[in-house]
Amino acid sequence: MAGVRDRDGRRLDVTPRSVTRSRPQKTATIVAAGIVDRITAEGLGEGDPLPPERVLMEDFNVGRGTMREALRYLELQGVLTIKTGPKGGPAVAAPDSRHLASTFALLMQFAGTEFRSVIEARQGLEPVTARLAASADDAHTVEALQESVERMGANLSDWDTFLDENRQFHDLIAWGSGNPIFGYLINSLHWITDGTVLGIDYPLRFRKAVLEAHQAIADAVAAADPEASEAAMKAHMDDTLTYFEKRYSNVLTHKLSWEHFGGA
């Protein structure tokens, strides 16, 4: 694995950090980790090309099969895109919460997880993020939340806009907490809990209720009131579960499938 250098010729250490393991890592996994280290060490961003496959094979001292396995793994994780043709090759991508949602769904399927469990997880997490977002007292978050509420209100009859703004609002709260783990977790869970893939509908009356809830949360965050923000988000999440219990009790017991959330 020696000999990997950045664009300025500096040698990069791509040896994985020592971790106690019950079995050795596959070579392709080690190479994949080395490529990620290289991307971060060189400060590469979305769209930046990586060296051609043959150069990467030389850099990491591995064969074509191992390198292609490593690249394919990173492509599945959303780290790379791979274009074919004379001007093709690997390029840096931007993994997002959909990739995490897909992984969650895969794990949930093996665990026999019901749809209700994901909603209950959001019930526990989202009031905390609202409290933290209010404590952060960030002007950008406050402005973005109000803009989201206004867009939803102006397009309440538009199904796609409602879903987009609903997701965006909760995403803003989660990232506004200042903790990126909450940001990725909440957004990933939301891809699953909007429930549309399972046949859940959101009639206009429910959309209006969501709009009112979002406004109450946005107002509490704008007032930098952690307790009120937490309480408003808890009420919103409780009302959502109540709606599902009344209208879609059969969906709440539905076992989650990877196929429904990006796995196939």
Coordinates of C-alpha atoms in Angstrom, one line a residue:
M1 CA 0.0 0.0 0.0
A2 CA 3.0 2.3 -0.1
G3 CA 3.7 5.0 -2.7
V4 CA 0.5 6.9 -2.7
R5 CA 1.0 10.6 -3.1
D6 CA -1.1 13.7 -3.4
R7 CA -1.1 16.1 -6.4
D8 CA 2.0 18.0 -4.9
G9 CA 3.9 14.8 -4.7
R10 CA 3.6 14.4 -0.9
R11 CA 3.4 10.9 0.3
L12 CA 0.1 9.9 1.9
D13 CA -0.3 7.4 4.6
V14 CA -3.3 5.3 3.6
T15 CA -2.7 2.5 6.0
P16 CA -5.9 1.9 8.0
R17 CA -5.8 3.0 11.6
S18 CA -5.2 0.0 13.8
V19 CA -8.4 -1.5 15.1
T20 CA -8.8 -4.8 17.0
R21 CA -10.7 -7.1 14.7
S22 CA -11.8 -10.7 15.0
R23 CA -10.7 -11.2 11.4
P24 CA -8.6 -9.4 8.8
Q25 CA -10.2 -6.9 6.4
K26 CA -10.6 -7.8 2.8
T27 CA -8.0 -6.1 0.6
A28 CA -10.7 -4.4 -1.4
T29 CA -12.1 -2.8 1.8
I30 CA -8.6 -1.6 2.8
V31 CA -8.1 -0.1 -0.6
A32 CA -11.6 1.6 -0.4
A33 CA -10.6 3.1 3.0
G34 CA -7.3 4.3 1.5
I35 CA -9.1 6.0 -1.4
V36 CA -11.4 7.8 1.0
D37 CA -8.4 8.9 3.0
R38 CA -6.8 10.2 -0.2
I39 CA -10.0 12.1 -1.1
T40 CA -10.1 13.9 2.3
A41 CA -6.3 14.4 2.4
E42 CA -6.3 16.1 -1.0
G43 CA -9.4 18.1 -0.2
L44 CA -11.3 16.7 -3.2
G45 CA -14.9 17.7 -3.7
E46 CA -17.9 16.5 -5.7
G47 CA -17.1 16.1 -9.3
D48 CA -13.3 16.1 -8.9
P49 CA -11.8 13.2 -10.9
L50 CA -9.6 10.5 -9.3
P51 CA -6.7 9.0 -11.2
P52 CA -7.5 6.4 -13.8
E53 CA -8.0 2.8 -12.7
R54 CA -4.6 1.7 -13.9
V55 CA -2.9 4.5 -11.9
L56 CA -4.9 3.6 -8.7
M57 CA -3.9 -0.1 -9.2
E58 CA -0.2 1.0 -9.3
D59 CA -0.6 3.4 -6.3
F60 CA -2.2 0.7 -4.1
N61 CA -0.3 -2.2 -5.6
V62 CA -3.4 -4.3 -6.3
G63 CA -4.8 -6.1 -9.3
R64 CA -7.7 -5.0 -11.5
G65 CA -10.3 -7.3 -9.8
T66 CA -9.5 -5.9 -6.3
M67 CA -9.5 -2.3 -7.5
R68 CA -12.8 -2.7 -9.3
E69 CA -14.3 -4.3 -6.2
A70 CA -13.1 -1.3 -4.1
L71 CA -14.4 1.2 -6.5
R72 CA -17.8 -0.5 -6.8
Y73 CA -18.1 -0.6 -3.1
L74 CA -17.5 3.2 -2.9
E75 CA -19.9 3.8 -5.7
L76 CA -22.6 1.9 -3.8
Q77 CA -21.9 4.1 -0.8
G78 CA -22.3 7.2 -2.9
V79 CA -18.7 8.2 -2.5
L80 CA -17.8 7.9 -6.2
T81 CA -19.4 7.9 -9.6
I82 CA -17.8 5.8 -12.3
K83 CA -18.2 6.9 -16.0
T84 CA -17.4 4.6 -18.8
G85 CA -15.8 5.5 -22.1
P86 CA -12.5 7.1 -23.2
K87 CA -13.0 10.1 -20.9
G88 CA -14.6 8.1 -18.1
G89 CA -13.3 6.9 -14.8
P90 CA -14.0 7.5 -11.1
A91 CA -15.0 10.9 -9.8
V92 CA -15.8 12.1 -6.3
A93 CA -19.5 12.2 -5.4
A94 CA -21.4 13.4 -2.3
P95 CA -23.0 10.6 -0.2
D96 CA -26.2 11.8 1.4
S97 CA -28.8 10.7 3.8
R98 CA -30.5 8.5 1.2
H99 CA -27.5 6.1 1.3
L100 CA -27.8 6.0 5.1
A101 CA -31.6 5.4 4.8
S102 CA -30.9 2.5 2.5
T103 CA -28.5 1.0 5.0
F104 CA -31.0 1.5 7.8
A105 CA -33.7 -0.2 5.8
L106 CA -31.5 -3.2 5.1
L107 CA -30.7 -3.6 8.7
M108 CA -34.4 -3.1 9.7
Q109 CA -35.5 -5.8 7.3
F110 CA -33.2 -8.3 8.8
A111 CA -34.4 -7.3 12.3
G112 CA -38.0 -7.5 11.3
T113 CA -38.6 -3.9 12.2
E114 CA -42.1 -2.4 12.0
F115 CA -42.8 1.0 10.5
R116 CA -44.0 2.2 13.9
S117 CA -40.5 1.7 15.4
V118 CA -39.1 4.3 13.0
I119 CA -41.7 6.9 14.0
E120 CA -41.1 6.2 17.6
A121 CA -37.4 6.8 17.0
R122 CA -38.2 10.2 15.5
Q123 CA -40.5 10.9 18.4
G124 CA -37.5 10.5 20.8
L125 CA -34.9 12.3 18.6
E126 CA -36.7 15.3 17.0
P127 CA -37.7 17.2 20.2
V128 CA -34.1 17.1 21.2
T129 CA -33.0 18.5 17.9
A130 CA -35.6 21.3 18.2
R131 CA -34.3 22.2 21.7
L132 CA -30.7 22.3 20.4
A133 CA -31.7 24.4 17.3
A134 CA -33.4 26.9 19.6
S135 CA -30.4 27.0 21.9
A136 CA -28.1 27.6 18.9
D137 CA -30.0 30.8 18.1
D138 CA -28.7 30.8 14.5
A139 CA -30.2 33.6 12.3
H140 CA -29.7 31.5 9.1
T141 CA -31.6 28.6 10.6
V142 CA -34.4 30.8 11.8
E143 CA -34.7 32.5 8.4
A144 CA -34.6 29.2 6.5
L145 CA -37.3 27.7 8.7
Q146 CA -39.7 30.6 8.1
E147 CA -39.1 30.4 4.4
S148 CA -39.9 26.7 4.4
V149 CA -43.1 27.4 6.3
E150 CA -44.1 30.1 3.8
R151 CA -43.4 27.9 0.8
M152 CA -45.4 25.1 2.2
G153 CA -48.3 27.5 3.0
A154 CA -48.2 29.0 -0.5
N155 CA -48.3 25.5 -2.2
L156 CA -50.4 23.5 0.3
S157 CA -52.4 21.9 -2.5
D158 CA -49.3 20.7 -4.3
W159 CA -48.5 17.2 -3.1
D160 CA -44.8 17.1 -4.1
T161 CA -44.1 20.6 -2.7
F162 CA -45.7 19.6 0.6
L163 CA -43.5 16.4 0.9
D164 CA -40.4 18.4 -0.1
E165 CA -41.0 21.2 2.4
N166 CA -42.0 18.8 5.1
R167 CA -38.7 17.0 4.7
Q168 CA -36.8 20.2 4.3
F169 CA -38.2 21.7 7.5
H170 CA -37.2 18.7 9.7
D171 CA -33.8 18.6 7.9
L172 CA -33.2 22.3 8.8
I173 CA -34.1 21.6 12.5
A174 CA -31.8 18.6 12.7
W175 CA -28.9 20.4 11.1
G176 CA -29.7 23.5 13.1
S177 CA -28.9 21.5 16.2
G178 CA -25.3 21.9 15.4
N179 CA -24.7 18.1 15.5
P180 CA -24.2 16.5 12.1
I181 CA -25.1 13.1 13.5
F182 CA -28.6 14.4 14.2
G183 CA -28.7 15.9 10.7
Y184 CA -27.9 12.6 9.0
L185 CA -30.0 10.5 11.3
I186 CA -33.2 12.5 11.1
N187 CA -33.1 13.1 7.4
S188 CA -32.4 9.4 6.8
L189 CA -35.3 8.3 9.0
H190 CA -37.6 10.8 7.3
W191 CA -37.0 9.2 3.9
I192 CA -38.6 6.1 5.5
T193 CA -41.3 7.6 7.6
D194 CA -43.0 9.8 5.0
G195 CA -44.7 6.5 4.2
T196 CA -45.8 7.3 0.7
V197 CA -44.2 4.2 -0.7
L198 CA -46.4 2.2 1.6
G199 CA -49.6 4.0 0.5
I200 CA -49.9 6.7 3.2
D201 CA -51.8 9.7 2.0
Y202 CA -51.8 13.2 3.4
P203 CA -55.1 15.0 2.7
L204 CA -55.4 18.8 2.7
R205 CA -56.8 18.9 6.3
F206 CA -53.7 17.0 7.6
R207 CA -51.4 19.2 5.5
K208 CA -52.9 22.3 7.2
A209 CA -52.3 20.8 10.6
V210 CA -48.6 20.1 9.7
L211 CA -48.3 23.7 8.5
E212 CA -49.6 25.0 11.8
A213 CA -47.2 22.7 13.7
H214 CA -44.3 23.8 11.6
Q215 CA -45.1 27.5 12.2
A216 CA -45.3 26.9 16.0
I217 CA -41.9 25.2 16.0
A218 CA -40.4 27.9 13.8
D219 CA -41.7 30.6 16.1
A220 CA -40.3 28.9 19.2
V221 CA -36.9 28.4 17.5
A222 CA -36.9 32.1 16.4
A223 CA -37.7 33.1 20.0
A224 CA -34.6 31.1 21.1
D225 CA -36.9 29.2 23.5
P226 CA -35.5 25.6 23.9
E227 CA -38.4 24.4 26.1
A228 CA -41.1 25.7 23.8
S229 CA -39.3 24.3 20.8
E230 CA -39.0 20.9 22.3
A231 CA -42.6 20.9 23.4
A232 CA -43.9 22.1 20.0
M233 CA -41.9 19.4 18.2
K234 CA -43.1 16.7 20.6
A235 CA -46.7 17.7 20.0
H236 CA -46.1 17.6 16.2
M237 CA -44.6 14.1 16.3
D238 CA -47.3 12.8 18.7
D239 CA -50.0 14.2 16.4
T240 CA -48.3 12.5 13.4
L241 CA -48.3 9.1 15.2
T242 CA -52.0 9.6 16.2
Y243 CA -52.9 10.3 12.6
F244 CA -51.2 7.1 11.5
E245 CA -52.9 5.1 14.3
K246 CA -56.3 6.3 13.2
R247 CA -55.9 6.1 9.5
Y248 CA -53.1 3.6 8.8
S249 CA -52.9 1.2 11.7
N250 CA -52.1 -1.6 9.3
V251 CA -49.1 0.3 8.0
L252 CA -47.7 0.8 11.5
T253 CA -47.2 -3.0 11.8
H254 CA -45.8 -3.3 8.3
K255 CA -42.3 -4.9 8.3
L256 CA -39.8 -2.6 6.6
S257 CA -38.2 -3.8 3.4
W258 CA -34.9 -2.7 1.8
E259 CA -36.6 -2.9 -1.6
H260 CA -38.9 0.0 -0.7
F261 CA -36.2 2.4 0.4
G262 CA -33.4 2.3 -2.2
G263 CA -32.1 -1.2 -1.9
A264 CA -33.3 -2.3 -5.3

